[in-house]
Coordinates of C-alpha atoms and ligand atoms in Angstrom, one line a residue:
M25 CA 182.8 -102.4 43.2
R26 CA 178.9 -102.7 43.0
I27 CA 178.0 -106.1 41.7
G28 CA 174.5 -107.3 40.7
I29 CA 173.9 -111.1 40.6
F30 CA 170.8 -112.6 39.0
G31 CA 169.9 -115.9 40.6
T32 CA 169.5 -117.1 44.2
G33 CA 170.6 -120.7 43.7
M34 CA 173.9 -122.3 44.8
V35 CA 175.9 -120.3 42.3
G36 CA 174.4 -117.0 43.1
Q37 CA 174.9 -117.7 46.8
A38 CA 178.5 -118.8 46.4
L39 CA 179.5 -115.8 44.2
A40 CA 177.6 -113.3 46.3
G41 CA 179.1 -114.5 49.6
R42 CA 182.6 -114.6 48.1
L43 CA 182.4 -111.2 46.4
A44 CA 181.0 -109.6 49.5
G45 CA 183.7 -111.2 51.6
L46 CA 186.2 -109.5 49.2
G47 CA 184.7 -106.2 50.0
H48 CA 182.4 -105.7 47.0
D49 CA 178.9 -104.1 47.4
V50 CA 176.8 -107.0 46.3
M51 CA 173.1 -107.3 45.5
I52 CA 171.5 -110.6 44.6
G53 CA 168.3 -110.4 42.5
T54 CA 165.3 -112.6 42.3
R55 CA 161.8 -112.6 40.7
D56 CA 160.2 -112.5 44.2
V57 CA 162.2 -111.2 47.2
A58 CA 159.7 -112.4 49.8
A59 CA 159.4 -115.9 48.3
A60 CA 163.2 -116.2 48.0
L61 CA 163.7 -115.2 51.6
A62 CA 161.0 -117.6 52.7
R63 CA 162.8 -120.6 51.2
T64 CA 164.2 -122.5 54.1
K65 CA 164.5 -126.1 52.7
P66 CA 168.0 -127.2 51.7
D67 CA 168.4 -128.0 48.0
N68 CA 169.2 -131.5 46.6
Y69 CA 172.9 -131.1 47.4
G70 CA 172.3 -130.0 51.0
N71 CA 172.9 -126.3 50.4
P72 CA 170.8 -124.2 52.7
G73 CA 167.6 -122.5 51.4
F74 CA 168.0 -118.9 50.4
G75 CA 166.5 -117.6 53.7
P76 CA 169.0 -119.3 56.1
W77 CA 171.8 -118.5 53.7
H78 CA 170.9 -114.8 53.7
A79 CA 170.6 -114.8 57.5
R80 CA 174.3 -115.8 57.5
H81 CA 175.2 -113.2 54.8
P82 CA 173.3 -110.0 55.9
N83 CA 175.9 -107.9 54.1
V84 CA 174.5 -109.1 50.7
K85 CA 171.6 -107.0 49.6
V86 CA 168.5 -108.7 48.2
G87 CA 166.6 -107.0 45.4
T88 CA 164.2 -107.4 42.5
L89 CA 165.7 -108.2 39.2
A90 CA 165.3 -104.5 38.1
E91 CA 166.9 -103.2 41.4
T92 CA 169.8 -105.6 40.9
S93 CA 170.3 -104.5 37.4
T94 CA 170.5 -100.9 38.5
H95 CA 172.8 -101.7 41.4
G96 CA 175.5 -103.5 39.4
E97 CA 178.4 -101.8 37.7
I98 CA 179.2 -105.5 36.9
L99 CA 176.4 -108.0 36.4
V100 CA 176.5 -111.8 36.8
N101 CA 174.0 -114.2 35.2
A102 CA 173.6 -117.1 37.7
T103 CA 170.2 -118.2 36.6
A104 CA 169.0 -121.5 35.0
G105 CA 170.1 -121.4 31.4
S106 CA 166.6 -122.2 30.1
A107 CA 165.4 -119.0 31.9
S108 CA 168.4 -116.7 31.4
L109 CA 167.2 -114.6 28.4
D110 CA 163.8 -114.0 30.1
V111 CA 165.3 -113.1 33.4
L112 CA 167.8 -110.6 31.8
R113 CA 164.9 -109.1 29.8
Q114 CA 162.8 -108.7 33.0
A115 CA 165.8 -107.2 34.7
G116 CA 166.4 -104.6 32.0
A117 CA 170.0 -105.8 32.0
D118 CA 170.9 -103.6 29.1
A119 CA 169.5 -100.4 30.6
L120 CA 172.9 -98.9 31.0
P121 CA 175.4 -99.3 28.1
G122 CA 178.9 -100.8 28.4
R123 CA 178.5 -102.9 31.5
V124 CA 180.2 -106.3 31.8
L125 CA 177.9 -109.3 32.3
I126 CA 179.7 -112.5 33.6
D127 CA 177.7 -115.4 32.2
V128 CA 178.0 -118.4 34.5
A129 CA 174.9 -120.2 33.2
N130 CA 174.7 -123.4 31.3
P131 CA 172.0 -124.1 28.8
L132 CA 170.9 -127.4 30.4
D133 CA 167.7 -129.1 29.3
F134 CA 166.3 -131.3 32.1
S135 CA 163.0 -131.8 30.3
K136 CA 163.8 -135.4 29.2
G137 CA 165.3 -136.4 32.6
M138 CA 168.9 -137.1 33.5
P139 CA 171.5 -136.6 32.3
P140 CA 170.4 -133.2 30.8
S141 CA 171.2 -132.3 27.2
L142 CA 172.1 -128.8 25.8
L143 CA 169.4 -126.4 24.6
V144 CA 171.9 -124.8 22.2
C145 CA 175.3 -126.1 21.0
N146 CA 177.7 -126.7 18.1
T147 CA 177.0 -123.5 16.0
D148 CA 175.7 -121.3 18.8
S149 CA 175.8 -121.0 22.6
L150 CA 173.8 -119.4 25.4
A151 CA 176.5 -116.7 25.8
E152 CA 176.2 -115.8 22.2
Q153 CA 172.4 -115.6 22.4
I154 CA 172.7 -113.3 25.4
Q155 CA 175.3 -111.1 23.6
R156 CA 173.0 -110.9 20.5
A157 CA 169.9 -110.1 22.6
F158 CA 171.8 -107.5 24.7
P159 CA 174.4 -105.7 22.5
A160 CA 174.8 -103.0 25.1
L161 CA 176.4 -105.6 27.5
K162 CA 179.9 -106.9 27.3
V163 CA 179.3 -110.6 27.9
V164 CA 182.2 -112.6 29.3
K165 CA 181.6 -116.4 29.7
A166 CA 183.4 -117.6 32.8
L167 CA 183.2 -120.0 35.7
N168 CA 180.6 -122.3 34.1
T169 CA 182.8 -125.4 33.9
T170 CA 183.4 -125.8 37.7
N171 CA 181.1 -126.5 40.6
A172 CA 179.9 -123.5 42.7
S173 CA 182.2 -124.2 45.6
V174 CA 185.3 -124.7 43.3
M175 CA 184.6 -121.6 41.2
T176 CA 184.9 -119.3 44.2
N177 CA 187.7 -121.2 45.8
P178 CA 189.9 -123.2 43.4
T179 CA 191.9 -124.7 46.3
A180 CA 188.8 -126.7 47.2
V181 CA 190.3 -129.1 44.6
G182 CA 193.9 -130.4 44.9
D183 CA 196.5 -127.7 45.0
G184 CA 194.3 -125.2 43.1
E185 CA 196.5 -125.5 40.0
H186 CA 193.8 -126.2 37.4
T187 CA 192.2 -124.3 34.6
L188 CA 189.5 -121.7 34.3
F189 CA 188.3 -120.7 30.8
I190 CA 187.0 -117.2 29.9
C191 CA 185.9 -115.8 26.6
G192 CA 184.2 -112.7 25.2
N193 CA 184.5 -110.1 22.5
D194 CA 185.8 -107.2 24.6
P195 CA 189.4 -107.4 25.9
E196 CA 188.9 -104.8 28.7
A197 CA 185.9 -106.7 30.0
K198 CA 187.9 -110.0 30.0
A199 CA 190.7 -108.2 31.9
K200 CA 188.2 -107.0 34.5
V201 CA 186.8 -110.5 34.9
T202 CA 190.3 -112.0 35.1
E203 CA 191.0 -109.6 37.9
I204 CA 187.9 -110.8 39.8
V205 CA 188.6 -114.5 39.4
R206 CA 192.3 -114.0 40.3
A207 CA 191.0 -112.6 43.6
F208 CA 189.1 -115.9 44.1
G209 CA 192.5 -117.6 43.8
W210 CA 192.5 -118.7 40.1
R211 CA 196.0 -118.7 38.6
D212 CA 195.6 -120.6 35.3
V213 CA 193.0 -118.4 33.5
V214 CA 192.8 -119.3 29.8
D215 CA 191.4 -116.7 27.5
A216 CA 189.8 -119.0 24.9
G217 CA 188.9 -116.2 22.5
D218 CA 185.8 -114.3 21.4
I219 CA 182.3 -115.1 22.6
T220 CA 181.9 -118.0 20.1
A221 CA 184.4 -119.9 22.3
A222 CA 181.5 -120.3 24.7
R223 CA 180.3 -123.1 22.4
G224 CA 183.3 -125.1 23.6
T225 CA 183.1 -124.3 27.3
E226 CA 179.3 -124.9 27.4
M227 CA 179.8 -128.2 25.5
L228 CA 182.2 -129.3 28.3
L229 CA 179.1 -129.7 30.5
P230 CA 178.0 -133.1 29.1
L231 CA 181.5 -134.4 30.0
W232 CA 181.4 -132.6 33.4
I233 CA 178.1 -134.2 34.3
R234 CA 179.4 -137.7 33.3
L235 CA 182.5 -137.2 35.4
Y236 CA 180.3 -136.1 38.4
G237 CA 178.6 -139.5 38.1
A238 CA 181.8 -141.4 37.7
L239 CA 183.7 -139.7 40.5
Q240 CA 180.7 -139.3 42.8
T241 CA 181.8 -135.8 43.8
P242 CA 181.5 -132.3 42.2
L243 CA 184.9 -131.4 43.6
F244 CA 187.1 -131.8 40.5
N245 CA 188.1 -129.7 37.6
F246 CA 189.7 -129.7 34.2
K247 CA 193.4 -128.9 33.8
V248 CA 195.1 -127.9 30.6
V249 CA 198.7 -129.2 30.6
R250 CA 200.9 -127.5 28.1
Ligands
NAP14 N1 175.4 -125.5 40.5 C1 176.6 -125.4 40.1 O1 177.6 -125.8 40.8 C2 176.9 -124.7 38.7 C3 178.2 -124.6 38.3 C4 178.5 -123.9 37.1 C5 177.5 -123.3 36.4 N2 176.2 -123.5 36.9 C6 175.1 -122.8 36.1 O2 174.8 -121.6 36.8 C7 173.4 -121.3 36.8 C8 172.9 -121.3 38.2 O3 172.9 -122.6 38.8 P1 172.3 -122.9 40.3 O4 172.6 -124.3 40.5 O5 172.7 -121.8 41.2 O6 170.8 -122.6 40.2 P2 169.5 -123.0 39.4 O7 168.7 -123.9 40.2 O8 169.8 -123.5 38.0 O9 168.7 -121.6 39.4 C9 169.2 -120.4 39.7 C10 168.1 -119.3 39.6 O10 167.5 -119.3 38.3 C11 166.2 -118.7 38.5 N3 165.2 -119.5 37.7 C12 165.1 -120.8 37.7 N4 164.1 -121.2 36.9 C13 163.6 -120.0 36.4 C14 162.5 -119.7 35.6 N5 161.7 -120.6 35.0 N6 162.2 -118.4 35.3 C15 163.0 -117.4 35.9 N7 164.0 -117.7 36.7 C16 164.3 -118.9 37.0 C17 165.9 -118.7 40.0 O11 165.7 -117.4 40.4 P3 164.6 -116.9 41.5 O12 165.4 -116.5 42.7 O13 163.9 -115.8 40.8 O14 163.7 -118.1 41.8 C18 167.0 -119.4 40.6 O15 167.4 -118.9 41.8 C19 172.8 -122.5 35.9 O16 172.7 -122.0 34.6 C20 173.8 -123.6 36.0 O17 173.8 -124.5 34.9 C21 175.9 -124.2 38.0

């Protein structure tokens, strides 16, 4: 499948590498291709800059936001939540009707320092803002409640028997995304309902961030025990 991923950070890299490894034709999109490829410094978590990462993943195409939008039969939003609506507008993400957009972003506000708060919550969510702004897309919120290395490989934590939440308005889109995350190894995929359920999964982030501090590792996840 042709997949277009917006965002060259650790999430974009993790998803692009994993999806390409599964045989998909992946393009990762950035505002400035040359600037992204010239990034050699590791990030705060020790992940390589985009340039060295891409040298190790030459099968992943790199394109402008517009090229990535055109490339993808399925799109992925892996951009900073504060910039997602702008990036998707620049990309023309709704140019073709009926495409699935997997929204992995969290609306984190770092403007007042750490820990971040949420830019939108309670009665709205980033996923709903995206769905309203781009009605031609079928937005499925998924993968936003786990660290990048866990989202693409659940066995990075324990026995891999923990929970991934998805939500969205379109049952077929959710089925498609479920198929993709099952290929990553997810077994407990909970359909939390329509896109308004993203209020809940995005509001897990303040807890996720506190747990990261308490546990001193991003390698953990939530598990729903019935
Ligand atoms: N890190 C995790 O483990 C994790 C886990 C779950 C969910 N998430 C969420 O997934 C998303 C991606 O996270 P990340 O850690 O990979 O990366 P990030 O540092 O939040 O940024 C990812 C991309 O967003 C774009 N971006 C950032 N600021 C921008 C701005 N002002 N205008 C336009 N584009 C901008 C950049 O694209 P360019 O290439 O154009 O510079 C960048 O590559 C975030 O929303 C995050 O909250 C992260």
